[in-house]
Coordinates of C-alpha atoms and ligand atoms in Angstrom, one line a residue:
X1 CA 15.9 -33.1 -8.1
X2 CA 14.5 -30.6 -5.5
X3 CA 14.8 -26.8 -7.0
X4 CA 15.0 -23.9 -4.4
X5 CA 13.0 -20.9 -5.2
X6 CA 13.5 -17.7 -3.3
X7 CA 10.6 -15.1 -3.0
X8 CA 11.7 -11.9 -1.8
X9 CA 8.7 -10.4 0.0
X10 CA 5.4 -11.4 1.8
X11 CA 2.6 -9.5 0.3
X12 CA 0.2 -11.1 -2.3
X13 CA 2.0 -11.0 -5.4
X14 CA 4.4 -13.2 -2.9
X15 CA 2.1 -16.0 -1.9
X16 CA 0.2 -16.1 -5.2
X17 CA 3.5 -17.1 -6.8
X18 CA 4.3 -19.5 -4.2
X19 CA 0.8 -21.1 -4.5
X20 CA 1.2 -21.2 -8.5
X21 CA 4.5 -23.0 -8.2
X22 CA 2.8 -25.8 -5.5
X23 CA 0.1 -26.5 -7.8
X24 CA 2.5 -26.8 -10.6
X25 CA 3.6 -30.0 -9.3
X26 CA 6.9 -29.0 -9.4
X27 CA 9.5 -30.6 -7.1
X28 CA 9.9 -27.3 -5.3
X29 CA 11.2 -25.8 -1.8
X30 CA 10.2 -22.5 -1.8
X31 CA 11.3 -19.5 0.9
X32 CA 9.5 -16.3 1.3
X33 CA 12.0 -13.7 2.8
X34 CA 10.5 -11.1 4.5
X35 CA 12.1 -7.6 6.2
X36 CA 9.3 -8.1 8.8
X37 CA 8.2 -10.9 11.5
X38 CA 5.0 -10.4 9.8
X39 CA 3.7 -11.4 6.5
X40 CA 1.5 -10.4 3.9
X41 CA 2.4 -7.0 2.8
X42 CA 0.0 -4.2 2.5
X43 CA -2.6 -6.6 3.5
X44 CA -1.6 -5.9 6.9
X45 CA 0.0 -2.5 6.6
X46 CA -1.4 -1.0 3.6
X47 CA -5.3 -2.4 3.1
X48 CA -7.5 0.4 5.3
X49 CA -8.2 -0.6 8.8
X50 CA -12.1 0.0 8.3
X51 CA -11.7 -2.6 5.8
X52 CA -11.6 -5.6 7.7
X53 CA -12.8 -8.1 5.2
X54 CA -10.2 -7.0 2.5
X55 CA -8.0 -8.5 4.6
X56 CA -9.4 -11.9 4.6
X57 CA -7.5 -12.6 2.2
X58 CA -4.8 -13.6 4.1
X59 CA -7.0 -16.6 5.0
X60 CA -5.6 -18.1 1.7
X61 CA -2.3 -17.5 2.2
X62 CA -2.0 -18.6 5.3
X63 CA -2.9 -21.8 4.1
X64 CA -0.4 -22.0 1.2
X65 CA 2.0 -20.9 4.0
X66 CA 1.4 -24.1 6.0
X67 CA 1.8 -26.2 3.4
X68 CA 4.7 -28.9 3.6
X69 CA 7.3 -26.8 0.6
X70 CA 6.9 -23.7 2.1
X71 CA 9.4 -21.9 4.5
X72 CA 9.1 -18.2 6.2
X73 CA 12.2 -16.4 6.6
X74 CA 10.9 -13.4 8.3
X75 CA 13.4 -9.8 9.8
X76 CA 15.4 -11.0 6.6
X77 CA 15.9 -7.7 4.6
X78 CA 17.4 -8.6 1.2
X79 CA 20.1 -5.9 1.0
X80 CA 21.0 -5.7 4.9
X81 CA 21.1 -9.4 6.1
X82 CA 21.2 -10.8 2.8
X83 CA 22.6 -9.8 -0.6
X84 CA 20.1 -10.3 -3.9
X85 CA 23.8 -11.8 -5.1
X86 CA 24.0 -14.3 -2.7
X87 CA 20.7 -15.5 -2.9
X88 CA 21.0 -16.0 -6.6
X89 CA 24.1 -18.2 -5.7
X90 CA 22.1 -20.3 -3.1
X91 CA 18.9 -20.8 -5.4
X92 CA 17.9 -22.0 -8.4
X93 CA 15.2 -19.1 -8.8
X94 CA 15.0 -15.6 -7.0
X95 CA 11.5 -13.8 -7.7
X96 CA 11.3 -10.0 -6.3
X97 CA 8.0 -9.3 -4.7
X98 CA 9.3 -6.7 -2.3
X99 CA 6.0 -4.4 -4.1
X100 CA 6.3 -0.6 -4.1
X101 CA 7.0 0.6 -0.4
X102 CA 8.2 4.2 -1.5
X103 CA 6.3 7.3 -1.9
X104 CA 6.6 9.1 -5.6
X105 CA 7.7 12.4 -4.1
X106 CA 5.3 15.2 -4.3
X107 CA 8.5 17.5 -6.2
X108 CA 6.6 20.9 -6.1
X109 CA 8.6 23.9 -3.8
X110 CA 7.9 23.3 -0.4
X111 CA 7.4 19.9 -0.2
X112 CA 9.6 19.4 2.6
X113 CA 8.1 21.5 5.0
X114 CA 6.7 19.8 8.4
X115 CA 3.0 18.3 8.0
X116 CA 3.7 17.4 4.4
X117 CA 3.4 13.8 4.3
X118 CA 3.8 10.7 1.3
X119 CA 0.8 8.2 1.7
X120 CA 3.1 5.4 2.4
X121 CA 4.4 6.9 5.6
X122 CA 1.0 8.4 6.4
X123 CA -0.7 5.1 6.1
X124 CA 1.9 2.8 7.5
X125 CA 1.3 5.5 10.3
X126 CA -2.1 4.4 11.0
X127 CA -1.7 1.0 9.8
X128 CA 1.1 0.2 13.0
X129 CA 4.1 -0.2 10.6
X130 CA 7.3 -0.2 12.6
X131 CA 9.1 1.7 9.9
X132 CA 6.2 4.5 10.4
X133 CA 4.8 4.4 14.2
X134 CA 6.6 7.4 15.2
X135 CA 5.8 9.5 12.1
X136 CA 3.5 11.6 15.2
X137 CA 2.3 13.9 12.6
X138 CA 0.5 16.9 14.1
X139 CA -3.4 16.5 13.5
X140 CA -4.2 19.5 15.5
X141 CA -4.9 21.4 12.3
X142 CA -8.3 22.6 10.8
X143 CA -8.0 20.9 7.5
X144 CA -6.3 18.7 5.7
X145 CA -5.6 18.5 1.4
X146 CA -5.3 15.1 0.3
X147 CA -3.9 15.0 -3.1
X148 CA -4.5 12.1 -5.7
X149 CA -7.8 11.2 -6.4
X150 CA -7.2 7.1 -6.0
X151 CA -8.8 5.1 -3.6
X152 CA -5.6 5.2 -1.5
X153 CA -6.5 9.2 -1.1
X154 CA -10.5 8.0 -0.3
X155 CA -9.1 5.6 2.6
X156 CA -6.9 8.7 3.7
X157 CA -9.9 10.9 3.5
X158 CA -12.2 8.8 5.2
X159 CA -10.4 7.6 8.0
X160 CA -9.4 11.4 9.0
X161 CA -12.8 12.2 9.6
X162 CA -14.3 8.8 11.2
X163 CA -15.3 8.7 14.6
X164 CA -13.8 7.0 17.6
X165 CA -16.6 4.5 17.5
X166 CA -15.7 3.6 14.2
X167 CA -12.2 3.8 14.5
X168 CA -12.1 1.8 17.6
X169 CA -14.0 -1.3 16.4
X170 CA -10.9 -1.5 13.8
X171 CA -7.2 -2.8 14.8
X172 CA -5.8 0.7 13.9
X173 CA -3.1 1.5 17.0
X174 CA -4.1 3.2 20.0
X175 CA -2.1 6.4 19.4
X176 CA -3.3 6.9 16.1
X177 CA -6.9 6.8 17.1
X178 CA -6.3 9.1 19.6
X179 CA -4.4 11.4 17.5
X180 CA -7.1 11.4 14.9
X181 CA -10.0 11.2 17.3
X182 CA -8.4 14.4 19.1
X183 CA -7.7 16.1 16.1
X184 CA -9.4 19.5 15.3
X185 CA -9.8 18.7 11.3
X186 CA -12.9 19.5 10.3
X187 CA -12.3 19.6 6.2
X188 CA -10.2 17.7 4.3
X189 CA -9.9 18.5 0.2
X190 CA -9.2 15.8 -1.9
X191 CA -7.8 17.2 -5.2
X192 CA -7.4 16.1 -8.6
X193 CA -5.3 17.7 -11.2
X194 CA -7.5 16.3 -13.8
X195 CA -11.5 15.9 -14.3
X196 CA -13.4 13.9 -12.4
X197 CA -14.2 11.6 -15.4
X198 CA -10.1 10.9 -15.1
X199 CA -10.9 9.3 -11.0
X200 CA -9.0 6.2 -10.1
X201 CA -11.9 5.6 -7.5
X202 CA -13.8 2.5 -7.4
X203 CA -17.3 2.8 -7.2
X204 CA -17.7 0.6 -3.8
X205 CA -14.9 2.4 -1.3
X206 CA -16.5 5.7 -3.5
X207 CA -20.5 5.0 -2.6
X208 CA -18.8 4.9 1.2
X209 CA -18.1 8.7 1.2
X210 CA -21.9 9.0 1.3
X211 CA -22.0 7.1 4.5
X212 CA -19.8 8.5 7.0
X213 CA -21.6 8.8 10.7
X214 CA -20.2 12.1 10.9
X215 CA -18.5 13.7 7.7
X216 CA -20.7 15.0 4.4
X217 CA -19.0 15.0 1.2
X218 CA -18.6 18.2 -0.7
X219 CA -19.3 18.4 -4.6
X220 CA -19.4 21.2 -7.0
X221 CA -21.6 19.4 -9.5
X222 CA -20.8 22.8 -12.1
X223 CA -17.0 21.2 -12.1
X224 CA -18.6 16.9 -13.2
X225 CA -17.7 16.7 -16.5
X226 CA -20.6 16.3 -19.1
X227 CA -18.5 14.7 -21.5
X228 CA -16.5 11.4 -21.2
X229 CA -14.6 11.8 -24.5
X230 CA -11.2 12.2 -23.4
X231 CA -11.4 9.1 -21.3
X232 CA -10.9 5.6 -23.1
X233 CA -13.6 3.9 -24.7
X234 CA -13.6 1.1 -22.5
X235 CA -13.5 2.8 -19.2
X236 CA -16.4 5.7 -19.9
X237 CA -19.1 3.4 -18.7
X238 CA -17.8 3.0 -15.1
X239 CA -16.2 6.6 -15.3
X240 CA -19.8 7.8 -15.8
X241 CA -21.4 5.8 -13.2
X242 CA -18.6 7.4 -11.1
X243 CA -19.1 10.9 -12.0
X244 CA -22.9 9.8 -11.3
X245 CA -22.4 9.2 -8.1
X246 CA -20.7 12.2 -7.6
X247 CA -23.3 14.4 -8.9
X248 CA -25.4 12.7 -6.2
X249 CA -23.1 13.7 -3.7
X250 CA -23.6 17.3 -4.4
X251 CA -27.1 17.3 -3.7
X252 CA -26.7 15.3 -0.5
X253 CA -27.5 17.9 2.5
X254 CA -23.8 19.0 4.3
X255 CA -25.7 18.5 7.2
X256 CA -22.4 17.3 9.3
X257 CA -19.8 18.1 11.3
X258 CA -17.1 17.6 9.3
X259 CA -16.3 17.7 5.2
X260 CA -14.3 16.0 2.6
X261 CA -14.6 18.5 -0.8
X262 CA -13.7 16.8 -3.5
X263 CA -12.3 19.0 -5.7
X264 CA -11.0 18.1 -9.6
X265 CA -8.8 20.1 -12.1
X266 CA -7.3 21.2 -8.9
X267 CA -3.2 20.8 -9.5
X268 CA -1.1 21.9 -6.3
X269 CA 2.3 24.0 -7.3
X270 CA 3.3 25.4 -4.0
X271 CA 3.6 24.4 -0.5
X272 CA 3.0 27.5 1.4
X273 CA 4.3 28.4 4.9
X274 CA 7.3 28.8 7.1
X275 CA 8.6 25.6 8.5
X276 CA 5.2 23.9 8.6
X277 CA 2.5 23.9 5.7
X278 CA 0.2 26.6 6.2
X279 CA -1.7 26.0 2.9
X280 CA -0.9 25.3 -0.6
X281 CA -0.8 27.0 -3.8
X282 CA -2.8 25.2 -6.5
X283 CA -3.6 25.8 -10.0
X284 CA -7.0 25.3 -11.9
X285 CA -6.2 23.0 -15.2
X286 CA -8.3 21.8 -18.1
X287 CA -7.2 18.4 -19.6
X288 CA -5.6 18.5 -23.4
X289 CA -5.7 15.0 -25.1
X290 CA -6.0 13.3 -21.3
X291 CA -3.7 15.7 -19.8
X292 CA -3.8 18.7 -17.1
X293 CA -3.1 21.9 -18.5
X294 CA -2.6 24.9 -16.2
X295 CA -4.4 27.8 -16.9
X296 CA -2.5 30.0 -15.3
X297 CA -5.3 30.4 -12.7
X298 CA -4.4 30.0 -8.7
X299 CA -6.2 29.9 -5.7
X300 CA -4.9 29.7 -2.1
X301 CA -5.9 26.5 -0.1
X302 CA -5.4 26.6 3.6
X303 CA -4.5 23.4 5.5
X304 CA -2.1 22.7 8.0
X305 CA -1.4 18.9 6.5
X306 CA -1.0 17.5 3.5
X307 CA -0.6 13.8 2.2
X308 CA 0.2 13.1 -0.9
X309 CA -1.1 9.8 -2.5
X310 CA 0.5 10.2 -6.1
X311 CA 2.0 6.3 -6.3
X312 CA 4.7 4.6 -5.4
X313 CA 8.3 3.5 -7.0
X314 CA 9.7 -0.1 -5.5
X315 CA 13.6 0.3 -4.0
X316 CA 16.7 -0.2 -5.5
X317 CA 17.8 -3.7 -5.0
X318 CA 21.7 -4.3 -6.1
X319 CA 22.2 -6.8 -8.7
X320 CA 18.8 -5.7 -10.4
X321 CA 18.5 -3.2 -13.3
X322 CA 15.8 -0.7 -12.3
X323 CA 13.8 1.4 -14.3
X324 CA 13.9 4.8 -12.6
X325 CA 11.6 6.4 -15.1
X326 CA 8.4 4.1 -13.7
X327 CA 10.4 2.6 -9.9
X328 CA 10.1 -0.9 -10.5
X329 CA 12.7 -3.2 -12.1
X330 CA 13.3 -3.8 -15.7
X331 CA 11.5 -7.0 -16.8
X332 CA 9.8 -8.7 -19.5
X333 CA 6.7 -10.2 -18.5
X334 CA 8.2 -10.5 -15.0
X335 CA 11.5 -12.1 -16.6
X336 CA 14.6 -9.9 -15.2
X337 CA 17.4 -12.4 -16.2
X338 CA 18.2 -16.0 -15.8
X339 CA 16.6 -17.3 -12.8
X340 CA 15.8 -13.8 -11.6
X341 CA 11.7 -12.5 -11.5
X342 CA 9.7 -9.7 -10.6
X343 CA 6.0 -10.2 -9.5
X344 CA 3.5 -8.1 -8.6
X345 CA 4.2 -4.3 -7.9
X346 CA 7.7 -4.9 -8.2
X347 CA 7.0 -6.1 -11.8
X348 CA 4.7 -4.1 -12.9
X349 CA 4.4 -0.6 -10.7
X350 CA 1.1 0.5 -8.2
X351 CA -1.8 -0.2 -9.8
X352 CA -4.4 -2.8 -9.6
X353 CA -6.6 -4.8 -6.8
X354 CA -5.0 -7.8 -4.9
X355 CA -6.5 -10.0 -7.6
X356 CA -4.3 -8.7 -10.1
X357 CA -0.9 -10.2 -8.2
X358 CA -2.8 -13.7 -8.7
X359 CA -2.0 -13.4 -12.7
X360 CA 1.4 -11.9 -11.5
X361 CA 2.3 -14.9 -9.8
X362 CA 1.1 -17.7 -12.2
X363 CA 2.7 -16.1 -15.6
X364 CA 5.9 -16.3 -13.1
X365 CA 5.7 -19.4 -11.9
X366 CA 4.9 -20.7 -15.2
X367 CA 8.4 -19.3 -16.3
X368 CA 10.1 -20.7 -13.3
X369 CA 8.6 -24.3 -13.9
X370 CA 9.7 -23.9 -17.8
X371 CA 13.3 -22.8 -17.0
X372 CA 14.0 -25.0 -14.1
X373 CA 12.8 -28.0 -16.1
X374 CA 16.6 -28.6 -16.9
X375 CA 16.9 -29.2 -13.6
X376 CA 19.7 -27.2 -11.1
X377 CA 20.2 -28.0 -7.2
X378 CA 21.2 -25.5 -5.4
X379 CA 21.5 -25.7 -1.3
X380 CA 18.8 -23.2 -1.0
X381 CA 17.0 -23.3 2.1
X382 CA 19.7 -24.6 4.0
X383 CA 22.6 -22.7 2.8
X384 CA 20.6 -19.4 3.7
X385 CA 19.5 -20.9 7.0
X386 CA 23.9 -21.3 7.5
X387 CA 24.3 -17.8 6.2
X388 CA 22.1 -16.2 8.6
X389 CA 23.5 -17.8 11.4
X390 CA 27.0 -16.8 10.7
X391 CA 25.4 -13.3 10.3
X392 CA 23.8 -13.6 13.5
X393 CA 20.7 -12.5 11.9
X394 CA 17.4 -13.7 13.7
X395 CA 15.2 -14.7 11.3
X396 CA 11.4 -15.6 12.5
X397 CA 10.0 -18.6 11.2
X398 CA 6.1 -18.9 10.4
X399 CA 5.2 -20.5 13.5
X400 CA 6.6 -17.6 15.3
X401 CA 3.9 -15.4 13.0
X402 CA 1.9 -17.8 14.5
X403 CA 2.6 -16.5 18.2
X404 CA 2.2 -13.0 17.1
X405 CA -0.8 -13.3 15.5
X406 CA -2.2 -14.9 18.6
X407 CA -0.9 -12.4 20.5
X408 CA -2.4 -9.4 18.9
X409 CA -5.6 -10.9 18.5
X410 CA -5.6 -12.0 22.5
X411 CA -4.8 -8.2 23.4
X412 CA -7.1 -6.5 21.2
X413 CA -9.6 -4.0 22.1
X414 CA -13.2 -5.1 22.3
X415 CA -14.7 -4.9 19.2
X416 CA -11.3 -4.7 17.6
X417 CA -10.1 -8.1 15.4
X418 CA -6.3 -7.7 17.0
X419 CA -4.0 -5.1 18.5
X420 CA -1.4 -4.7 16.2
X421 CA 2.2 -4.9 17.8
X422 CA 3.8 -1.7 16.1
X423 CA 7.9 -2.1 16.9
X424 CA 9.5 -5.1 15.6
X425 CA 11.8 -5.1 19.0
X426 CA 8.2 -5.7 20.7
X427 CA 7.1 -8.6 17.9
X428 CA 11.1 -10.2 19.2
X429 CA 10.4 -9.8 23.0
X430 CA 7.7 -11.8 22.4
X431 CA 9.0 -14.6 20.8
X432 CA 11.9 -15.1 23.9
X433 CA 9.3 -15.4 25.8
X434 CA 8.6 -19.2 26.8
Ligands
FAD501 C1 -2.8 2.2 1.1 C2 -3.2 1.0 0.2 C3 -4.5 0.4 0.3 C4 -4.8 -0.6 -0.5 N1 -6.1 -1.2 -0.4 C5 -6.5 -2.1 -1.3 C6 -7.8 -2.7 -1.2 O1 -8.6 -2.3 -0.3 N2 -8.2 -3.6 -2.0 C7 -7.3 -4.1 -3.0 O2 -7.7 -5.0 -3.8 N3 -6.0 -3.6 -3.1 C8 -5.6 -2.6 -2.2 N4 -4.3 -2.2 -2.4 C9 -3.4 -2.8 -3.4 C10 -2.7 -4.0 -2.8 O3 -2.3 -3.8 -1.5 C11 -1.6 -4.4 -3.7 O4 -2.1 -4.8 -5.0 C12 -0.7 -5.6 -3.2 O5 -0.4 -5.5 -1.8 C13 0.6 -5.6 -4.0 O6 1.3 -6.8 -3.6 P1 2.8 -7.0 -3.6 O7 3.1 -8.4 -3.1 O8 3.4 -6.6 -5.0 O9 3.4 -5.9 -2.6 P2 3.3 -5.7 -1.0 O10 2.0 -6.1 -0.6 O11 3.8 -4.3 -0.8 O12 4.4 -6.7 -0.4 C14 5.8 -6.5 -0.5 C15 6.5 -7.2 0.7 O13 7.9 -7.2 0.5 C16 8.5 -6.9 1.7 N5 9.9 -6.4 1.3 C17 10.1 -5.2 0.7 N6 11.5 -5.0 0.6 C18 12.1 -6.1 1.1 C19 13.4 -6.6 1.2 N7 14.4 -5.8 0.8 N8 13.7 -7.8 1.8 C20 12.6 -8.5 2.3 N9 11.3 -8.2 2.2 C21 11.0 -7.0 1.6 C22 7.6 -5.9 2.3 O14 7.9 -5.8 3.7 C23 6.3 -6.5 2.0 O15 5.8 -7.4 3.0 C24 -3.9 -1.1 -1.5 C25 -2.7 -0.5 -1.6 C26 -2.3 0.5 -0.8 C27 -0.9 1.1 -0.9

C-alpha cells in the first residue's frame, strides 16, 4: 500500500527528509507544503546574498523535487489554508520542518523603539522575503550595533558595509542595495556579552572580515582572552584559532572607510532615545562558569540602528505541544506523537550548518519507514489537493517554481545570478500569465 507523508516546510531539513524516505525504498507519496511559491527555506531567504555558492545546495534538492513521489504544494500555510489537524487526518505521517522563522526578542527597555530590528526581519529584508520587503528601515544613520556574535551577526555586519560593486554582482533586491549603498553608516559594533573565546563564528565567513574592499575590522587585542579554560574541551582548539585570527585583525592597518569593531563582554541593557534608537546602554561583563556577569560597569554606545541576532524560536502550530522555554516543539529525537515529526530547526532549535538537517531528516525518516511498516492508507495527496479547492486556496505546484525561477534569473541584473521577485502577488501574476 502507498503511505502519504506530509512535510510541512521547504527548507533543508524539508528535502533532506524527503530524500531519506525515497531512498528508503518505501512505497511513499510524499508532499512538501510550503507558505511560499518558493522553496527551500533560508536557502533562498536566509543564506547571505554574497554567498552565492552556499546556495548551491538547492541543486540537490531540486533534483529530489523532480523525482516521480514528490509533490510541491506551495502558498499553503499550515494554520491559514490548512489545519496541522486535518493534515494528520489526510496522512499517514506529518513531519514539521517549518524551521525557526521568529526572532528571540531582544527584551531589554527600549526595545521597541524605531530602528531596533530582529535579524529575521532584517535579513528577510535584504534577502527579498515578502513577509519583510517593506521593513524600509532607515540606514541614514552613522553607525549601526549588531548584537550576537554568530555568523548570522558577521553576514549582518558585512553586508552593511559592502560596496555597490559588491552588492550588485549578488541577487540582493534593488531597494535594498540602494538603501544600503546610500546609507551614511560608517561603523557598525558587533557586540558580545561574553569573551571572545565564547564566538559562534566560523573561521571561513570570520577570515572574510579581513577582506572587505572598503571596511577594516576593529579589534582591541587587550580584550582576546589568553585563556580558553571556560570553554569546552573540545571546542578550545578552533576557539583559539578564532581568537587567533582576531588578534590578527587588530594589528591589520584601519586604513578604510568604514569599520566593523568587534567588541566582547559587551552586554546591551538599554535602548536609548525618544521614539527612535539613539544609542544603547551596554554593560561590560566577565564570564563566571561560561556565563556573563555584569560588572556593574556602563558605557554609552551611539548608533541609530540596531539588529539583534540573538536566535530564533519556531511558531506555534495548533495540535503540537511546544516548548516555549527553547521555541521549537516537544519531541524525542524528532518523534512528537504518533505519525507526527519534527526535523530540522523545528526539532531541534537554531543552531548548526545546512549539513546538520541531513542527519535530521534520515533519523526521521527512519522512524517514519519503522512506524508506517504496519501499513495505513490514507487519501493524502489527493484529499488535500480536494481540500484546497473547496478552500479556494491556490496552491503552486513545482513546475510553477519552475516559471519563477526562470523568470528571476531572465530579469537579473548583469552580473547578478537572478532578480528575486519580492511580493508573492508578483510571483501569482506571473504564473496567469500564458
Ligand atoms: C541568516 C541566516 C544565514 C544562514 N547562513 C548559513 C550558511 O551560510 N551556511 C549554513 O550552513 N547554514 C546557514 N544558515 C543555517 C541554515 O539556513 C539552517 O540550518 C536551515 O535553513 C534550517 O533548515 P530548516 O528546514 O529547519 O528551516 P528553514 O530553512 O527555515 O525552512 C522552513 C520552511 O518552512 C516554511 N514554513 C514555515 N511555517 C510554515 C507553515 N505554517 N506552513 C507551511 N510552510 C511553512 C518556511 O517558509 C520555510 O520555507 C543560516 C541561517 C540563517 C538564519
Amino acid at each position: 500500500m502507498t503511505l502519504s507523508v506530509a512535510i510541512i516546510g521547504s527548507g533543508p531539513s524539508a528535502f533532506y527528509t524527503a530524500d531519506a524516505l525515497v531512498k528508503s525504498g518505501i512505497d511513499a507519496r510524499i508532499d512538501l507544503i510550503e507558505r511560499l511559491p518558493a522553496p527551500f527555506g533560508l536557502i533562498r531567504y536566509g543564506v547571505a546574498p554574497d554567498h552565492e555558492s552556499t546556495r548551491k545546495v538547492s541543486r540537490s534538492f531540486d533534483k529530489t523535487a523532480r523525482g516521480a513521489s514528490l509533490s510541491f504544494f506551495g502558498n499553503v500555510e499550515v494554520g491559514r489554508d490548512v489545519s496541522l489537524d486535518e493534515l494528520r487526518q489526510l496522512y499517514d505521517a506529518v513531519v514539521l520542518a517549518v524551521g525557526a522563522p521568529l526572532d528571540r526578542p531582544l527584551g531589554i527597555p527600549g526595545s521597541d523603539k524605531k530602528g531596533v530590528f530582529g535579524s529575521a526581519a532584517f535579513v528577510g529584508w535584504y534577502n527579498g522575503h515578502p513577509d519583510f520587503r517593506d521593513l524600509d528601515p532607515d540606514l541614514k544613520v552613522k553607525a549601526a550595533a549588531v548584537v550576537g556574535v554568530g555568523n548570522v551577526g558577521l553576514d549582518v555586519a558585512r553586508l552593511l558595509v559592502r560596496s555597490r560593486a559588491e552588492l550588485e554582482a549578488t541577487d540582493m533586491p534593488e531597494y535594498a542595495v540602494e538603501a544600503i549603498v546610500n546609507s551614511e553608516i560608517t561603523d557598525v559594533y558587533l557586540l558580545g556579552r561574553r569573551s571572545a573565546a565564547h564566538a559562534a563564528f566560523t573561521i571561513g565567513e570570520l577570515r572574510e572580515m579581513g577582506e572587505l574592499e572598503g571596511a577594516s575590522p576593529v579589534v582591541d587585542a587587550a580584550s582576546l582572552p589568553t585563556s580558553f579554560d571556560d570553554v569546552p574541551e573540545e571546542d578550545r582548539r578552533i576557539k583559539a584559532k578564532m581568537v587567533d585570527m582576531l588578534r590578527g585583525f587588530a594589528s591589520l592597518p584601519q586604513d578604510r572607510p568604514k569599520r566593523v569593531h568587534f567588541r566582547f563582554n559587551a552586554a546591551p541593557r538599554e535602548v536609548l532615545g525618544g521614539d527612535r534608537v539613539e544609542g544603547l546602554r551596554v554593560e561590560r561583563t566577565r564570564v563566571e562558569g561560561g556565563r556573563a556577569v555584569g560588572t556593574g560597569e556602563t558605557y554609552g554606545l551611539p548608533c541609530g540602528l540596531v539588529v539583534a541576532a540573538i536566535g530564533y524560536r519556531s511558531p506555534v502550530i495548533q495540535g503540537a505541544s511546544f516548548d516555549e522555554r527553547n521555541g521549537l516543539y516537544v519531541n524525542r529525537g524528532g518523534v512528537i506523537d504518533a505519525g507526527l515529526y519534527a526535523v530540522g530547526w523545528a526539532m531541534r532549535g537554531p543552531s548548526g550548518v545546512i549539513g546538520t538537517n541531513k542527519i535530521d531528516g534520515q533519523t526521521v525518516a527512519k522512524h517514519i519507514v519503522e512506524n508506517l511498516r504496519a501499513g495505513a492508507g490514507k487519501p493524502g495527496r489527493d484529499g488535500l489537493a480536494e481540500l484546497l479547492k473547496r478552500r479556494g486556496a491556490r496552491p503552486t505546484s513545482y513546475a510553477d517554481w519552475g516559471r519563477i525561477d526562470a523568470a528571476e534569473i531572465a530579469r537579473a541584473r548583469q552580473g547578478a545570478p537572478r532578480g528575486k521577485f519580492t511580493t508573492i502577488a508578483e510571483m501569482l501574476a506571473l504564473l496567469e500569465t500564458g
